Coordinates of C-alpha atoms and ligand atoms in Angstrom, one line a residue:
M1 CA -78.8 -1.1 3.3
S2 CA -77.0 0.1 6.5
R3 CA -79.1 1.5 9.3
N4 CA -77.5 4.8 8.8
A5 CA -78.4 4.9 5.2
E6 CA -82.1 4.2 6.0
S7 CA -82.2 7.0 8.5
T8 CA -80.5 9.5 6.1
A9 CA -82.8 8.5 3.2
F10 CA -86.1 9.1 5.2
R11 CA -84.7 12.2 6.9
S12 CA -83.6 13.6 3.5
A13 CA -86.9 12.8 1.8
L14 CA -88.8 14.7 4.6
E15 CA -86.4 17.7 4.3
V16 CA -87.3 17.9 0.7
V17 CA -91.0 17.7 1.3
R18 CA -90.8 20.1 4.2
G19 CA -89.3 22.7 1.8
V20 CA -92.5 22.7 -0.3
E21 CA -95.4 21.9 2.1
P22 CA -94.2 21.5 5.7
R23 CA -97.6 20.4 6.9
V24 CA -97.3 17.3 4.8
A25 CA -93.8 16.6 6.2
D26 CA -95.3 17.1 9.7
A27 CA -98.2 14.7 9.0
I28 CA -95.7 12.0 7.7
A29 CA -93.6 12.3 10.8
A30 CA -96.6 12.3 13.1
E31 CA -97.9 9.1 11.3
L32 CA -94.5 7.4 12.2
A33 CA -94.8 8.6 15.8
D34 CA -98.5 7.3 16.1
Q35 CA -97.7 4.0 14.7
R36 CA -94.6 3.6 16.9
E37 CA -96.8 4.3 20.0
S38 CA -99.9 2.2 19.4
L39 CA -100.5 -1.5 19.6
K40 CA -101.6 -2.1 16.0
L41 CA -103.9 -5.1 15.8
I42 CA -105.7 -4.3 12.6
A43 CA -105.6 -7.7 10.9
S44 CA -105.2 -6.3 7.4
E45 CA -102.3 -4.0 8.3
N46 CA -98.4 -4.5 8.6
Y47 CA -95.2 -2.6 8.4
A48 CA -93.4 -2.8 5.0
S49 CA -89.6 -2.8 5.0
P50 CA -87.7 0.4 4.6
A51 CA -86.5 -1.0 1.1
T52 CA -90.1 -1.6 0.0
L53 CA -91.1 2.0 1.2
L54 CA -88.1 3.7 -0.5
A55 CA -88.7 1.9 -3.7
M56 CA -92.0 3.7 -4.1
G57 CA -90.6 7.4 -3.5
N58 CA -89.2 8.1 -7.1
W59 CA -89.7 9.0 -10.6
F60 CA -91.2 5.8 -11.6
S61 CA -94.4 7.6 -10.5
D62 CA -93.9 10.0 -13.5
K63 CA -94.3 7.2 -16.1
Y64 CA -97.4 5.9 -18.0
A65 CA -97.2 2.3 -18.9
E66 CA -100.6 1.0 -20.0
G67 CA -100.4 -2.4 -21.5
T68 CA -98.1 -5.3 -20.4
V69 CA -94.4 -6.0 -20.4
G70 CA -93.1 -5.6 -24.0
R71 CA -96.5 -4.5 -25.3
R72 CA -97.2 -1.0 -24.1
F73 CA -99.4 1.8 -25.4
Y74 CA -96.6 4.3 -24.4
A75 CA -93.0 4.6 -25.6
G76 CA -90.1 4.6 -23.2
C77 CA -91.2 1.7 -20.9
Q78 CA -88.1 -0.3 -20.8
N79 CA -87.3 0.3 -17.1
V80 CA -91.0 -0.2 -16.1
D81 CA -90.8 -3.4 -18.0
T82 CA -87.8 -4.4 -15.9
V83 CA -89.6 -3.9 -12.6
E84 CA -92.9 -5.3 -13.7
A85 CA -91.2 -8.4 -15.1
L86 CA -89.2 -8.8 -11.9
A87 CA -92.3 -8.5 -9.7
A88 CA -94.1 -11.1 -11.8
E89 CA -91.1 -13.5 -11.7
H90 CA -90.8 -13.2 -7.9
A91 CA -94.6 -13.7 -7.6
R92 CA -94.6 -16.8 -9.9
E93 CA -91.7 -18.4 -7.9
L94 CA -93.0 -17.6 -4.6
F95 CA -96.4 -18.9 -5.1
G96 CA -95.6 -21.6 -7.7
A97 CA -98.1 -20.0 -10.1
S98 CA -97.6 -20.1 -13.9
H99 CA -98.8 -16.5 -14.4
A100 CA -98.7 -13.4 -12.3
Y101 CA -100.3 -10.0 -13.1
V102 CA -98.8 -7.3 -10.7
Q103 CA -100.7 -4.2 -11.9
P104 CA -103.8 -4.1 -9.7
H105 CA -103.8 -1.0 -7.4
S106 CA -105.8 -2.8 -4.7
G107 CA -107.6 -6.0 -3.9
I108 CA -110.9 -4.7 -5.2
D109 CA -109.1 -4.0 -8.5
A110 CA -107.5 -7.5 -8.5
N111 CA -111.0 -9.0 -8.1
L112 CA -112.4 -6.9 -10.8
V113 CA -109.7 -8.1 -13.2
A114 CA -110.5 -11.7 -12.1
F115 CA -114.2 -11.2 -12.6
W116 CA -113.7 -9.7 -16.0
A117 CA -111.3 -12.5 -17.1
I118 CA -113.7 -15.2 -16.0
L119 CA -116.6 -13.6 -17.7
A120 CA -114.6 -13.1 -21.0
D121 CA -113.4 -16.7 -20.8
R122 CA -116.6 -18.5 -19.8
V123 CA -119.5 -16.5 -21.4
E124 CA -120.2 -17.0 -25.1
S125 CA -120.7 -13.5 -26.3
P126 CA -120.3 -12.6 -30.0
A127 CA -120.3 -8.8 -29.1
L128 CA -117.4 -9.5 -26.6
R129 CA -115.4 -11.3 -29.2
K130 CA -115.8 -8.4 -31.5
A131 CA -114.7 -6.0 -28.9
Q132 CA -111.7 -8.1 -28.0
A133 CA -110.7 -8.4 -31.6
R134 CA -110.2 -4.6 -31.2
Q135 CA -113.2 -3.8 -33.4
V136 CA -114.8 -1.5 -30.9
N137 CA -115.6 1.1 -33.5
D138 CA -117.6 -1.5 -35.5
L139 CA -119.8 -2.3 -32.5
T140 CA -123.3 -1.1 -33.0
E141 CA -125.6 0.0 -30.4
A142 CA -127.3 -3.4 -30.6
D143 CA -123.9 -5.1 -30.1
W144 CA -123.5 -3.0 -26.8
F145 CA -126.9 -4.1 -25.6
A146 CA -126.1 -7.7 -26.4
L147 CA -122.8 -7.3 -24.5
R148 CA -124.5 -6.2 -21.4
R149 CA -127.3 -8.8 -21.8
E150 CA -124.8 -11.7 -22.4
L151 CA -122.3 -10.7 -19.6
G152 CA -124.8 -9.3 -17.1
N153 CA -126.4 -11.3 -14.3
Q154 CA -124.1 -14.3 -14.2
R155 CA -124.0 -16.2 -11.0
M156 CA -121.6 -15.9 -8.2
L157 CA -121.6 -17.9 -5.0
G158 CA -119.3 -16.5 -2.2
M159 CA -119.0 -16.4 1.6
S160 CA -121.5 -14.1 3.2
L161 CA -120.2 -10.9 4.8
D162 CA -121.3 -11.7 8.3
A163 CA -119.7 -15.1 8.2
G164 CA -116.4 -13.3 7.3
G165 CA -116.5 -12.9 3.5
H166 CA -115.5 -9.8 1.7
L167 CA -117.6 -7.0 0.2
T168 CA -116.3 -7.7 -3.3
H169 CA -117.5 -11.2 -3.2
G170 CA -121.0 -10.1 -4.4
F171 CA -122.4 -7.8 -1.9
R172 CA -124.9 -5.1 -2.8
P173 CA -122.9 -2.0 -1.7
N174 CA -120.1 -3.2 -4.1
I175 CA -120.1 -3.4 -7.9
S176 CA -119.8 -7.1 -7.7
G177 CA -123.2 -7.3 -6.1
K178 CA -124.7 -5.4 -9.0
M179 CA -122.8 -7.2 -11.8
F180 CA -123.6 -10.6 -10.6
D181 CA -126.7 -12.5 -9.4
Q182 CA -125.2 -13.4 -6.1
R183 CA -125.9 -16.0 -3.4
S184 CA -123.8 -16.7 -0.3
Y185 CA -122.8 -19.6 1.9
G186 CA -122.5 -18.9 5.6
T187 CA -121.0 -20.9 8.5
D188 CA -122.5 -23.5 10.8
P189 CA -124.3 -21.5 13.5
A190 CA -123.1 -23.9 16.2
T191 CA -119.4 -24.0 15.4
G192 CA -118.9 -20.9 13.2
L193 CA -117.1 -23.1 10.7
I194 CA -117.6 -23.5 7.0
D195 CA -119.9 -26.5 6.4
Y196 CA -118.6 -27.9 3.1
D197 CA -121.7 -30.0 2.6
R198 CA -123.9 -26.9 2.7
V199 CA -121.6 -25.2 0.2
A200 CA -121.9 -28.1 -2.1
E201 CA -125.7 -28.1 -1.7
A202 CA -125.8 -24.3 -2.5
A203 CA -123.6 -24.8 -5.5
R204 CA -125.8 -27.7 -6.7
E205 CA -129.0 -25.5 -6.4
F206 CA -127.6 -22.2 -7.6
K207 CA -125.1 -23.5 -10.3
P208 CA -122.8 -20.5 -10.1
L209 CA -120.5 -19.4 -12.9
I210 CA -118.0 -18.5 -10.2
L211 CA -117.5 -20.0 -6.7
V212 CA -115.5 -17.6 -4.6
A213 CA -113.5 -18.6 -1.4
G214 CA -111.5 -16.3 0.7
Y215 CA -112.4 -14.0 3.6
S216 CA -111.5 -11.0 5.6
A217 CA -112.8 -12.1 9.0
Y218 CA -112.9 -15.9 9.2
P219 CA -110.3 -17.1 11.7
R220 CA -109.8 -20.6 10.2
K221 CA -108.1 -22.4 7.4
V222 CA -110.2 -23.2 4.3
N223 CA -109.9 -26.5 2.5
F224 CA -109.4 -25.3 -1.0
R225 CA -109.2 -28.9 -2.4
I226 CA -112.7 -29.6 -1.3
M227 CA -113.9 -26.2 -2.6
R228 CA -112.4 -27.0 -6.0
E229 CA -114.2 -30.3 -6.1
I230 CA -117.5 -28.4 -5.4
A231 CA -116.7 -26.0 -8.1
D232 CA -115.9 -28.7 -10.6
S233 CA -119.0 -30.6 -9.7
V234 CA -121.1 -27.8 -11.1
G235 CA -118.7 -26.5 -13.8
A236 CA -118.0 -23.2 -11.9
T237 CA -114.7 -21.3 -12.0
F238 CA -113.1 -21.5 -8.6
M239 CA -111.6 -18.2 -7.5
V240 CA -109.8 -17.5 -4.3
D241 CA -109.2 -14.1 -2.8
M242 CA -106.2 -14.7 -0.5
A243 CA -105.7 -11.1 0.3
H244 CA -105.7 -11.7 4.1
F245 CA -103.6 -14.8 4.2
A246 CA -101.2 -14.4 1.2
G247 CA -98.3 -14.1 3.7
L248 CA -99.2 -17.5 5.2
V249 CA -99.3 -19.1 1.7
A250 CA -95.9 -17.4 0.8
G251 CA -94.4 -18.6 4.0
K252 CA -95.7 -22.2 3.5
V253 CA -97.8 -22.2 6.6
F254 CA -100.8 -23.1 4.5
T255 CA -99.8 -25.9 2.1
G256 CA -101.5 -28.9 0.5
D257 CA -105.3 -28.7 0.7
F258 CA -104.9 -25.2 2.2
D259 CA -102.8 -23.7 -0.5
P260 CA -105.2 -21.8 -2.8
V261 CA -102.7 -21.6 -5.7
L262 CA -102.7 -25.4 -6.0
H263 CA -106.4 -25.6 -6.3
A264 CA -108.0 -22.5 -7.7
H265 CA -108.3 -21.5 -11.4
I266 CA -107.5 -18.0 -10.4
V267 CA -106.2 -16.3 -7.2
T268 CA -106.4 -12.6 -6.2
T269 CA -104.6 -10.9 -3.4
T270 CA -103.4 -7.5 -1.8
T271 CA -99.8 -7.2 -1.4
H272 CA -99.8 -5.1 1.9
K273 CA -101.4 -7.4 4.5
S274 CA -99.7 -10.5 5.8
L275 CA -97.5 -10.4 2.6
R276 CA -96.0 -7.2 4.0
G277 CA -95.5 -5.3 0.8
P278 CA -96.6 -2.0 -0.6
R279 CA -100.3 -1.2 -0.9
G280 CA -101.5 -2.9 -4.0
G281 CA -103.0 -6.0 -5.6
M282 CA -102.0 -9.0 -7.8
V283 CA -103.6 -11.8 -9.7
L284 CA -102.2 -15.3 -10.1
C285 CA -103.7 -17.9 -12.7
G286 CA -103.0 -20.6 -15.0
P287 CA -102.3 -20.2 -18.8
E288 CA -106.0 -20.5 -19.7
L289 CA -106.9 -17.2 -18.1
A290 CA -103.5 -15.4 -18.4
D291 CA -104.4 -13.5 -21.7
Q292 CA -107.7 -12.1 -20.2
V293 CA -106.1 -11.3 -17.0
D294 CA -103.4 -9.2 -18.7
R295 CA -106.1 -7.1 -20.3
G296 CA -106.8 -5.7 -16.8
C297 CA -105.4 -2.3 -17.8
P298 CA -107.2 -0.5 -19.5
M299 CA -110.3 -2.8 -19.2
V300 CA -110.9 -2.2 -15.5
L301 CA -107.7 -0.5 -14.2
G302 CA -106.2 2.9 -14.6
G303 CA -102.6 3.2 -15.7
P304 CA -100.3 0.9 -13.7
L305 CA -98.3 2.4 -10.9
P306 CA -94.7 1.6 -11.8
H307 CA -93.3 2.9 -8.5
V308 CA -95.6 0.5 -6.6
M309 CA -94.7 -2.4 -9.0
A310 CA -91.0 -1.7 -8.1
A311 CA -91.9 -1.9 -4.4
K312 CA -93.9 -5.1 -5.2
A313 CA -90.7 -6.6 -6.7
V314 CA -88.7 -5.7 -3.6
A315 CA -91.2 -7.1 -1.1
L316 CA -91.8 -10.3 -3.1
A317 CA -88.0 -10.8 -3.2
E318 CA -88.0 -10.4 0.5
A319 CA -90.8 -12.9 0.9
R320 CA -88.7 -15.4 -1.0
R321 CA -86.1 -15.4 1.6
P322 CA -86.0 -18.2 4.1
D323 CA -86.7 -16.0 7.1
F324 CA -90.2 -15.1 5.8
A325 CA -91.3 -18.6 6.5
D326 CA -90.3 -18.2 10.1
Y327 CA -92.1 -14.8 10.1
A328 CA -95.3 -16.4 8.7
Q329 CA -95.3 -19.2 11.2
R330 CA -94.8 -16.6 14.1
I331 CA -97.9 -14.7 12.9
V332 CA -100.0 -17.8 13.5
D333 CA -98.3 -18.7 16.8
N334 CA -98.9 -15.2 18.0
A335 CA -102.6 -15.3 16.9
Q336 CA -103.1 -18.5 18.8
A337 CA -101.3 -17.2 21.8
L338 CA -103.5 -14.1 21.8
A339 CA -106.7 -16.3 21.4
D340 CA -105.7 -18.4 24.2
G341 CA -105.0 -15.5 26.4
L342 CA -108.4 -14.1 25.7
L343 CA -110.2 -17.3 26.2
R344 CA -108.5 -17.9 29.5
R345 CA -109.8 -14.5 30.6
G346 CA -113.4 -15.4 29.6
A347 CA -113.8 -13.7 26.2
T348 CA -116.0 -15.3 23.5
L349 CA -114.2 -16.0 20.2
V350 CA -116.0 -16.8 17.0
T351 CA -115.2 -20.4 16.2
G352 CA -113.5 -20.7 19.7
G353 CA -110.0 -19.8 18.4
T354 CA -107.9 -19.3 15.3
D355 CA -105.6 -21.2 12.9
N356 CA -104.6 -18.1 10.8
H357 CA -103.6 -14.5 11.6
L358 CA -106.8 -13.2 13.0
V359 CA -109.1 -13.6 16.0
L360 CA -112.7 -12.4 16.0
I361 CA -113.9 -11.4 19.5
D362 CA -117.8 -11.5 20.1
V363 CA -118.0 -8.4 22.4
S364 CA -121.6 -9.0 23.2
G365 CA -120.1 -11.2 25.9
Y366 CA -118.9 -7.9 27.5
G367 CA -122.3 -6.2 27.0
L368 CA -120.8 -4.0 24.3
T369 CA -121.3 -3.3 20.5
G370 CA -118.3 -3.5 18.3
R371 CA -118.4 0.3 17.8
Q372 CA -118.2 0.9 21.6
A373 CA -115.5 -1.7 22.1
E374 CA -113.4 -0.3 19.1
Q375 CA -113.5 3.3 20.5
A376 CA -112.8 2.2 24.0
L377 CA -109.8 0.2 23.0
L378 CA -108.6 3.2 20.8
D379 CA -108.8 5.4 23.8
S380 CA -106.5 3.0 25.5
G381 CA -103.8 2.9 22.7
I382 CA -105.0 -0.3 21.1
V383 CA -105.9 -0.1 17.4
T384 CA -108.4 -2.6 16.1
N385 CA -111.5 -2.6 14.0
R386 CA -115.2 -3.5 14.6
N387 CA -116.5 -6.3 12.6
S388 CA -119.8 -8.2 12.1
V389 CA -120.0 -11.7 13.7
P390 CA -122.2 -14.4 12.1
Q391 CA -125.9 -13.5 12.3
D392 CA -124.9 -10.2 13.8
P393 CA -127.9 -8.5 15.5
N394 CA -126.2 -5.1 15.4
G395 CA -125.7 -5.0 11.7
A396 CA -122.6 -4.0 9.8
W397 CA -122.3 -0.5 11.2
Y398 CA -122.3 -1.0 15.0
T399 CA -121.5 -4.8 14.8
S400 CA -120.8 -7.2 17.7
G401 CA -117.4 -8.1 17.0
I402 CA -113.8 -6.9 17.2
R403 CA -111.3 -8.3 14.7
I404 CA -107.7 -8.4 15.7
G405 CA -104.7 -9.7 13.9
T406 CA -101.0 -10.3 14.4
P407 CA -99.0 -9.6 11.2
A408 CA -98.0 -6.1 12.3
L409 CA -97.0 -6.8 15.8
T410 CA -95.2 -10.0 14.7
T411 CA -93.1 -7.8 12.2
R412 CA -92.1 -5.7 15.3
G413 CA -90.9 -8.8 17.1
L414 CA -93.5 -9.3 19.7
G415 CA -93.9 -12.9 20.8
A416 CA -96.2 -15.2 22.9
A417 CA -95.5 -13.4 26.2
E418 CA -96.4 -10.1 24.8
M419 CA -99.5 -11.6 23.2
D420 CA -100.6 -12.8 26.6
A421 CA -100.0 -9.3 28.0
T422 CA -102.0 -7.9 25.1
A423 CA -104.9 -10.2 25.9
E424 CA -104.8 -8.9 29.4
L425 CA -104.9 -5.3 28.2
I426 CA -107.8 -6.0 25.8
H427 CA -109.7 -7.8 28.5
T428 CA -109.2 -5.0 31.0
V429 CA -110.5 -2.5 28.8
L430 CA -113.5 -4.4 27.5
S431 CA -114.5 -5.6 31.0
Q432 CA -114.4 -2.1 32.3
T433 CA -116.3 -0.4 29.6
T434 CA -120.1 -0.1 29.9
P435 CA -122.7 0.9 27.4
G436 CA -123.6 4.6 27.5
T437 CA -126.9 6.3 26.8
G438 CA -128.1 8.9 24.1
P439 CA -129.3 12.4 25.0
D440 CA -132.8 11.0 25.7
G441 CA -131.4 8.5 28.2
A442 CA -132.1 5.6 25.8
P443 CA -129.4 2.8 25.4
S444 CA -126.9 3.9 22.7
K445 CA -125.0 1.5 20.5
A446 CA -122.2 4.0 20.1
K447 CA -121.7 5.7 23.4
Y448 CA -119.8 4.1 26.1
V449 CA -118.3 4.7 29.6
L450 CA -114.7 4.1 30.4
D451 CA -112.9 5.6 33.4
P452 CA -110.2 7.8 31.7
A453 CA -107.6 6.6 34.4
V454 CA -108.1 3.0 33.1
A455 CA -107.6 4.0 29.4
E456 CA -104.6 6.1 30.4
S457 CA -103.1 3.2 32.4
V458 CA -103.7 0.7 29.6
G459 CA -102.3 3.1 27.1
K460 CA -99.1 3.3 29.1
Q461 CA -98.8 -0.4 29.6
A462 CA -99.3 -0.8 25.8
A463 CA -96.5 1.8 25.1
D464 CA -94.3 -0.1 27.7
L465 CA -94.9 -3.4 26.0
L466 CA -93.8 -1.9 22.7
T467 CA -90.6 -0.3 24.0
P468 CA -88.3 -3.3 23.5
F469 CA -89.7 -3.6 19.9
P470 CA -89.0 -0.3 18.2
L471 CA -90.7 0.3 14.9
Y472 CA -88.3 1.2 12.1
P473 CA -85.5 1.3 14.6
A474 CA -82.9 2.8 12.2
V475 CA -85.1 5.7 11.3
D476 CA -84.4 8.8 13.5
L477 CA -86.3 11.8 12.2
G478 CA -84.7 14.0 14.8
Ligands
LIG501 N1 -110.1 -3.6 4.1 C1 -109.6 -4.8 4.2 C2 -109.6 -5.4 5.5 O1 -109.5 -4.7 6.4 O2 -109.9 -6.6 5.7 C3 -110.2 -5.8 3.2 O3 -110.5 -5.1 2.1

């Protein structure tokens, strides 16, 4: 697509929206302006290509397509079949998977599909067999009770939330924590790294049905070969949630022992983080689980989103191009440059650095909570998110950490020199922010004091840093 065509497409779309509800058109335009001006360091965000974004804005959104390719519960799905099959084919080729299911609307949905598939595959339940033989109407009340008894309370072992695991890996505020009898493995308190011997010990004691690996705030590689050996030793199904680092797998930065698709029985992901696609999810697996995975809709998912599957097909095609590998490597190079810059200025990093796309700063070294640090950075034009650190004394709301990641800024083209400048800006803000007090004068975990002149100066420097790297450069909304 020529740059002119991109600009015309987005301008025309906004003009049409403005004709109906101008406030929505204004908000869309304002979002672009905000994203252009801020230093986006949220580790789970990115900027999808114009082709990916444009593939979502059309009449595919009008179509119902429950079922799978060639086997739908609605008529007239031939074009949805085309895009769903293309997205699945690109996913299989990109990741070397034998099966890909591209319908999940999000990472949580992809994990629910995987949990269901594993339960249905692994747990002996006559009531479930009946239900799957499509004899739901024949199920008695007693059958339903049996189904709940037989499938409920199975065991899951996943990484603990404060060590960097994800809510959907069995934590109480999420349905996974209610469905499963969950136990977690943490990280070594001295190094912050996964201790595989401890994971093996926990697996031996707990004998989980599912061993989950994957994270949203662990700044290191995971050895999936070892994790698979642990799963095999206790007869567990090995599931990897690669939502955060799918782009690094796609770009062949994570290979061999570090490629989850080579080692796991089932892999889930989102498509919008380092993979740089539309907001959505996906499941990859071998032939044993494929049939159960394909029952995701309507078992745990609402109707598929054909417009998003079209965009997934576009983004996955982009990720198969040779330049995506270069992008993936630059994400990690940038994260390491950022980590080095912070360390040199005296910051404390969980695990002492990174070998993926993210860095976790322990801001207690600056005398701040994560919440204070997050807000002070935001005042200064730097968008991050607060995050627990291992054994966090401030809990999951205030936290003691700031998680930063490089997929988005790498897409804009920033490199090592800009990462060092970014480290300087972050350090300036954090070292000049002090904890505030509540109305009663008591120390507050939320309030903070930062000289507005410092915030303004850093915000200006952040904007200047971005000027040579325009976001969606072809898009001029006038
Ligand atoms: N919300 C995502 C993240 O920020 O890591 C994970 O679900």
